[in-house]
Amino acid sequence: AQSVTQLGSHVSVSEGALVLLRCNYSSSVPPYLFWYVQYPNQGLQLLLKYTTGATLVKGINGFEAEFKKSETSFHLTKPSAHMSDAAEYFCAVSGGTSYGKLTFGQGTILTVHP
Amino acid sequence: KAGVTQTPRYLIKTRGQQVTLSCSPISGHRSVSWYQQTPGQGLQFLFEYFSETQRNKGNFPGRFSGRQFSNSRSEMNVSTLELGDSALYLCASSLRSGRTGEQYFGPGTRLTVT
């Protein structure tokens, strides 16, 4: 079974500041991990994914995430926040024989102040 | 390439009625997954279809059902609607089934049950 915990339901940063959104996972098999972003009244957009190989994953819009097996973490970062980054972010895990199923965290709402 | 489309975008139904939602995946994608998103429960997996076969099912009552057609388009049906079924229903498509394929989401159908 898989589960995801996102630490902090709300994160607020100033424009230009570092963005750090935390995600910890639990998985009985090697996990495949994803970050999605959701803007109001829209579906989810894939930011980045980790499957195997390099543990530092780069995604769209300047975001990246690092897979740390020892810490069971997959935190999302962006060096400099932009106003357009304000949205809700979801960490998700898939694994095992659970076909087509992503298990999502509860989401983190990112607010960016000017 | 066109993204995932869902119809209708908004729907208002009365308790006891039934509803059918439609999803057209990205061209060439054969896997379609459905999710329910609510403020209280977050994103929850409903089911996944691949090549017209349901391969996985989440923990939802039998009132929730789905199917997939030979062109990979999918529908989900909810019978005997309850107030708690009010949610955003998201469809996601993937090139292949299993845990490795990233999922691409549609804009969702907002269902309101009164």
Tab-separated table of C-alpha atoms in Angstrom:
chain	number	residue	atom	x	y	z
A	1	ALA	CA	0.000	0.000	0.000
A	2	GLN	CA	1.087	3.554	-0.667
A	3	SER	CA	0.441	6.796	1.130
A	4	VAL	CA	1.578	10.396	0.849
A	5	THR	CA	1.857	13.103	3.471
A	6	GLN	CA	2.281	16.721	2.504
A	7	LEU	CA	3.540	18.810	5.397
A	8	GLY	CA	1.767	22.130	5.521
A	9	SER	CA	-1.615	22.680	3.934
A	10	HIS	CA	-0.718	26.328	3.284
A	11	VAL	CA	2.640	27.851	2.401
A	12	SER	CA	3.158	31.561	1.888
A	13	VAL	CA	6.239	33.109	0.300
A	14	SER	CA	7.273	36.459	-1.108
A	15	GLU	CA	7.865	36.892	-4.805
A	16	GLY	CA	11.480	35.994	-5.536
A	17	ALA	CA	11.849	33.818	-2.454
A	18	LEU	CA	12.600	30.108	-2.347
A	19	VAL	CA	9.633	27.767	-2.634
A	20	LEU	CA	9.809	24.528	-0.637
A	21	LEU	CA	6.844	22.160	-0.547
A	22	ARG	CA	7.321	19.020	1.494
A	23	CYS	CA	6.205	15.522	0.607
A	24	ASN	CA	6.847	12.253	2.394
A	25	TYR	CA	5.686	8.931	1.063
A	26	SER	CA	5.183	5.390	2.201
A	27	SER	CA	5.428	2.539	-0.256
A	28	SER	CA	5.940	-1.195	0.010
A	29	VAL	CA	7.628	-1.242	-3.404
A	30	PRO	CA	10.015	1.165	-5.119
A	31	PRO	CA	7.851	4.207	-5.663
A	32	TYR	CA	7.124	6.254	-8.711
A	33	LEU	CA	6.552	9.821	-7.545
A	34	PHE	CA	4.861	12.797	-9.126
A	35	TRP	CA	4.119	16.441	-8.447
A	36	TYR	CA	1.038	18.049	-9.938
A	37	VAL	CA	-0.242	21.620	-9.828
A	38	GLN	CA	-3.869	22.686	-9.910
A	39	TYR	CA	-5.036	26.187	-10.720
A	40	PRO	CA	-8.553	27.272	-9.722
A	41	ASN	CA	-11.298	25.580	-11.702
A	42	GLN	CA	-8.830	23.500	-13.655
A	43	GLY	CA	-7.551	19.948	-13.740
A	44	LEU	CA	-4.136	18.807	-12.596
A	45	GLN	CA	-1.012	19.587	-14.572
A	46	LEU	CA	2.041	17.360	-14.286
A	47	LEU	CA	5.073	19.275	-13.025
A	48	LEU	CA	7.604	16.471	-12.795
A	49	LYS	CA	8.044	12.787	-12.079
A	50	TYR	CA	10.558	10.408	-10.572
A	51	THR	CA	10.655	6.850	-11.828
A	52	THR	CA	14.194	5.499	-11.662
A	53	GLY	CA	17.681	6.843	-12.175
A	54	ALA	CA	18.742	10.368	-11.286
A	55	THR	CA	17.322	11.405	-7.944
A	56	LEU	CA	17.194	15.122	-8.777
A	57	VAL	CA	14.343	15.656	-11.178
A	58	LYS	CA	13.738	18.849	-13.105
A	59	GLY	CA	10.280	19.818	-14.205
A	60	ILE	CA	8.430	22.594	-15.898
A	61	ASN	CA	8.300	26.240	-14.815
A	62	GLY	CA	11.622	26.021	-12.972
A	63	PHE	CA	10.526	23.449	-10.403
A	64	GLU	CA	12.625	20.520	-9.307
A	65	ALA	CA	12.385	17.752	-6.731
A	66	GLU	CA	14.845	15.407	-5.088
A	67	PHE	CA	14.060	11.793	-4.295
A	68	LYS	CA	15.619	10.780	-0.978
A	69	LYS	CA	15.011	7.125	-0.284
A	70	SER	CA	16.552	7.208	3.190
A	71	GLU	CA	14.178	9.980	4.213
A	72	THR	CA	11.222	8.716	2.112
A	73	SER	CA	10.873	12.263	0.845
A	74	PHE	CA	10.254	13.985	-2.468
A	75	HIS	CA	10.231	17.702	-1.703
A	76	LEU	CA	9.453	20.231	-4.427
A	77	THR	CA	11.546	23.373	-4.756
A	78	LYS	CA	11.840	26.461	-6.904
A	79	PRO	CA	14.641	28.976	-6.348
A	80	SER	CA	12.581	32.082	-7.005
A	81	ALA	CA	8.805	32.279	-6.665
A	82	HIS	CA	6.688	34.079	-9.212
A	83	MET	CA	3.173	35.379	-8.732
A	84	SER	CA	1.966	32.890	-11.332
A	85	ASP	CA	3.114	29.999	-9.092
A	86	ALA	CA	0.198	30.611	-6.747
A	87	ALA	CA	-1.858	27.417	-6.929
A	88	GLU	CA	-2.458	24.133	-5.135
A	89	TYR	CA	0.251	21.486	-5.394
A	90	PHE	CA	-0.214	17.760	-5.025
A	91	CYS	CA	2.355	15.048	-4.452
A	92	ALA	CA	1.387	11.570	-5.657
A	93	VAL	CA	2.769	8.053	-5.616
A	94	SER	CA	2.067	4.976	-7.697
A	95	GLY	CA	3.412	1.549	-7.159
A	96	GLY	CA	2.945	-2.147	-6.941
A	97	THR	CA	0.255	-3.761	-8.999
A	98	SER	CA	-2.227	-0.968	-8.432
A	99	TYR	CA	-2.879	-0.275	-12.075
A	100	GLY	CA	-3.694	3.268	-13.032
A	101	LYS	CA	-3.982	4.456	-9.459
A	102	LEU	CA	-2.243	7.495	-8.097
A	103	THR	CA	-2.390	8.056	-4.361
A	104	PHE	CA	-2.355	11.768	-3.623
A	105	GLY	CA	-1.398	13.860	-0.654
A	106	GLN	CA	-3.889	16.346	0.732
A	107	GLY	CA	-2.373	19.204	-1.215
A	108	THR	CA	-0.511	22.389	-0.334
A	109	ILE	CA	-1.864	25.789	-1.277
A	110	LEU	CA	0.956	28.110	-2.250
A	111	THR	CA	0.402	31.842	-1.847
A	112	VAL	CA	2.891	34.277	-3.348
A	113	HIS	CA	3.001	37.823	-1.977
A	114	PRO	CA	4.326	40.747	-4.024
B	1	LYS	CA	-1.941	17.108	-29.680
B	2	ALA	CA	-5.264	17.782	-27.996
B	3	GLY	CA	-5.460	17.173	-24.268
B	4	VAL	CA	-7.954	15.219	-22.245
B	5	THR	CA	-11.468	16.518	-22.661
B	6	GLN	CA	-14.373	16.052	-20.300
B	7	THR	CA	-18.028	16.772	-20.839
B	8	PRO	CA	-20.015	18.369	-19.464
B	9	ARG	CA	-17.937	20.817	-17.441
B	10	TYR	CA	-20.723	21.607	-14.998
B	11	LEU	CA	-23.756	19.634	-13.956
B	12	ILE	CA	-26.527	20.121	-11.423
B	13	LYS	CA	-28.610	17.119	-10.433
B	14	THR	CA	-31.171	16.249	-7.784
B	15	ARG	CA	-30.807	13.550	-5.160
B	16	GLY	CA	-31.910	10.173	-6.472
B	17	GLN	CA	-31.145	10.950	-10.089
B	18	GLN	CA	-28.349	9.382	-12.076
B	19	VAL	CA	-25.622	11.036	-14.086
B	20	THR	CA	-23.192	10.085	-16.841
B	21	LEU	CA	-19.878	11.858	-17.339
B	22	SER	CA	-17.728	11.530	-20.422
B	23	CYS	CA	-13.977	11.570	-20.962
B	24	SER	CA	-11.973	11.568	-24.188
B	25	PRO	CA	-8.298	10.711	-23.632
B	26	ILE	CA	-5.291	12.047	-25.453
B	27	SER	CA	-5.007	10.444	-28.866
B	28	GLY	CA	-3.111	7.167	-28.576
B	29	HIS	CA	-3.635	6.812	-24.841
B	30	ARG	CA	-5.366	3.588	-23.887
B	31	SER	CA	-5.614	3.927	-20.127
B	32	VAL	CA	-8.230	6.112	-18.477
B	33	SER	CA	-8.468	6.666	-14.730
B	34	TRP	CA	-11.179	8.504	-12.823
B	35	TYR	CA	-10.836	10.461	-9.582
B	36	GLN	CA	-13.204	12.253	-7.255
B	37	GLN	CA	-11.989	15.482	-5.669
B	38	THR	CA	-13.732	16.977	-2.633
B	39	PRO	CA	-12.550	19.497	-0.031
B	40	GLY	CA	-12.918	16.964	2.751
B	41	GLN	CA	-11.527	13.785	1.211
B	42	GLY	CA	-9.148	15.237	-1.357
B	43	LEU	CA	-8.370	13.260	-4.496
B	44	GLN	CA	-9.621	9.711	-4.421
B	45	PHE	CA	-9.210	7.053	-7.073
B	46	LEU	CA	-12.415	5.630	-8.532
B	47	PHE	CA	-11.324	3.179	-11.231
B	48	GLU	CA	-9.074	2.592	-14.197
B	49	TYR	CA	-9.836	1.183	-17.609
B	50	PHE	CA	-7.416	-0.168	-20.165
B	51	SER	CA	-8.435	-1.688	-23.475
B	52	GLU	CA	-12.099	-1.664	-22.438
B	53	THR	CA	-11.376	-3.628	-19.244
B	54	GLN	CA	-11.605	-2.346	-15.705
B	55	ARG	CA	-8.252	-3.160	-14.201
B	56	ASN	CA	-8.514	-1.447	-10.856
B	57	LYS	CA	-11.216	-0.088	-8.624
B	58	GLY	CA	-11.138	2.204	-5.635
B	59	ASN	CA	-13.177	2.024	-2.483
B	60	PHE	CA	-16.453	3.446	-3.716
B	61	PRO	CA	-19.953	1.965	-3.571
B	62	GLY	CA	-21.439	0.110	-6.497
B	63	ARG	CA	-23.441	3.198	-7.458
B	64	PHE	CA	-20.276	4.339	-9.165
B	65	SER	CA	-19.566	2.523	-12.385
B	66	GLY	CA	-17.733	3.100	-15.607
B	67	ARG	CA	-16.902	1.732	-18.980
B	68	GLN	CA	-14.491	2.259	-21.812
B	69	PHE	CA	-15.173	2.063	-25.502
B	70	SER	CA	-13.028	0.684	-28.291
B	71	ASN	CA	-11.797	4.188	-29.141
B	72	SER	CA	-10.601	4.537	-25.513
B	73	ARG	CA	-13.245	7.099	-24.628
B	74	SER	CA	-14.648	6.460	-21.192
B	75	GLU	CA	-17.809	7.196	-19.286
B	76	MET	CA	-18.582	7.025	-15.627
B	77	ASN	CA	-22.050	6.711	-14.195
B	78	VAL	CA	-23.351	7.509	-10.750
B	79	SER	CA	-26.781	6.202	-9.897
B	80	THR	CA	-29.087	7.256	-7.077
B	81	LEU	CA	-27.180	10.445	-6.429
B	82	GLU	CA	-26.554	11.579	-2.867
B	83	LEU	CA	-25.628	15.032	-1.607
B	84	GLY	CA	-22.162	13.706	-0.776
B	85	ASP	CA	-21.522	12.933	-4.429
B	86	SER	CA	-21.086	16.635	-5.099
B	87	ALA	CA	-17.504	16.899	-6.255
B	88	LEU	CA	-15.117	17.601	-9.075
B	89	TYR	CA	-14.715	14.442	-11.133
B	90	LEU	CA	-11.404	14.225	-12.914
B	91	CYS	CA	-10.438	11.931	-15.711
B	92	ALA	CA	-6.816	11.173	-16.551
B	93	SER	CA	-5.308	9.348	-19.475
B	94	SER	CA	-2.046	7.492	-19.800
B	95	LEU	CA	-0.232	5.870	-22.645
B	96	ARG	CA	-0.157	2.548	-20.862
B	97	SER	CA	-1.548	0.928	-17.781
B	98	GLY	CA	0.510	0.155	-14.735
B	99	ARG	CA	2.423	2.316	-12.371
B	100	THR	CA	5.032	3.704	-14.709
B	101	GLY	CA	2.929	5.865	-16.920
B	102	GLU	CA	2.335	9.438	-15.944
B	103	GLN	CA	-1.261	10.553	-16.073
B	104	TYR	CA	-2.590	13.605	-17.871
B	105	PHE	CA	-5.703	15.153	-16.449
B	106	GLY	CA	-8.712	16.775	-18.003
B	107	PRO	CA	-10.349	19.934	-16.644
B	108	GLY	CA	-12.932	17.953	-14.714
B	109	THR	CA	-16.700	17.895	-14.420
B	110	ARG	CA	-18.125	19.820	-11.482
B	111	LEU	CA	-21.165	17.908	-10.207
B	112	THR	CA	-23.524	19.551	-7.768
B	113	VAL	CA	-26.252	17.433	-6.179
B	114	THR	CA	-29.148	19.309	-4.605
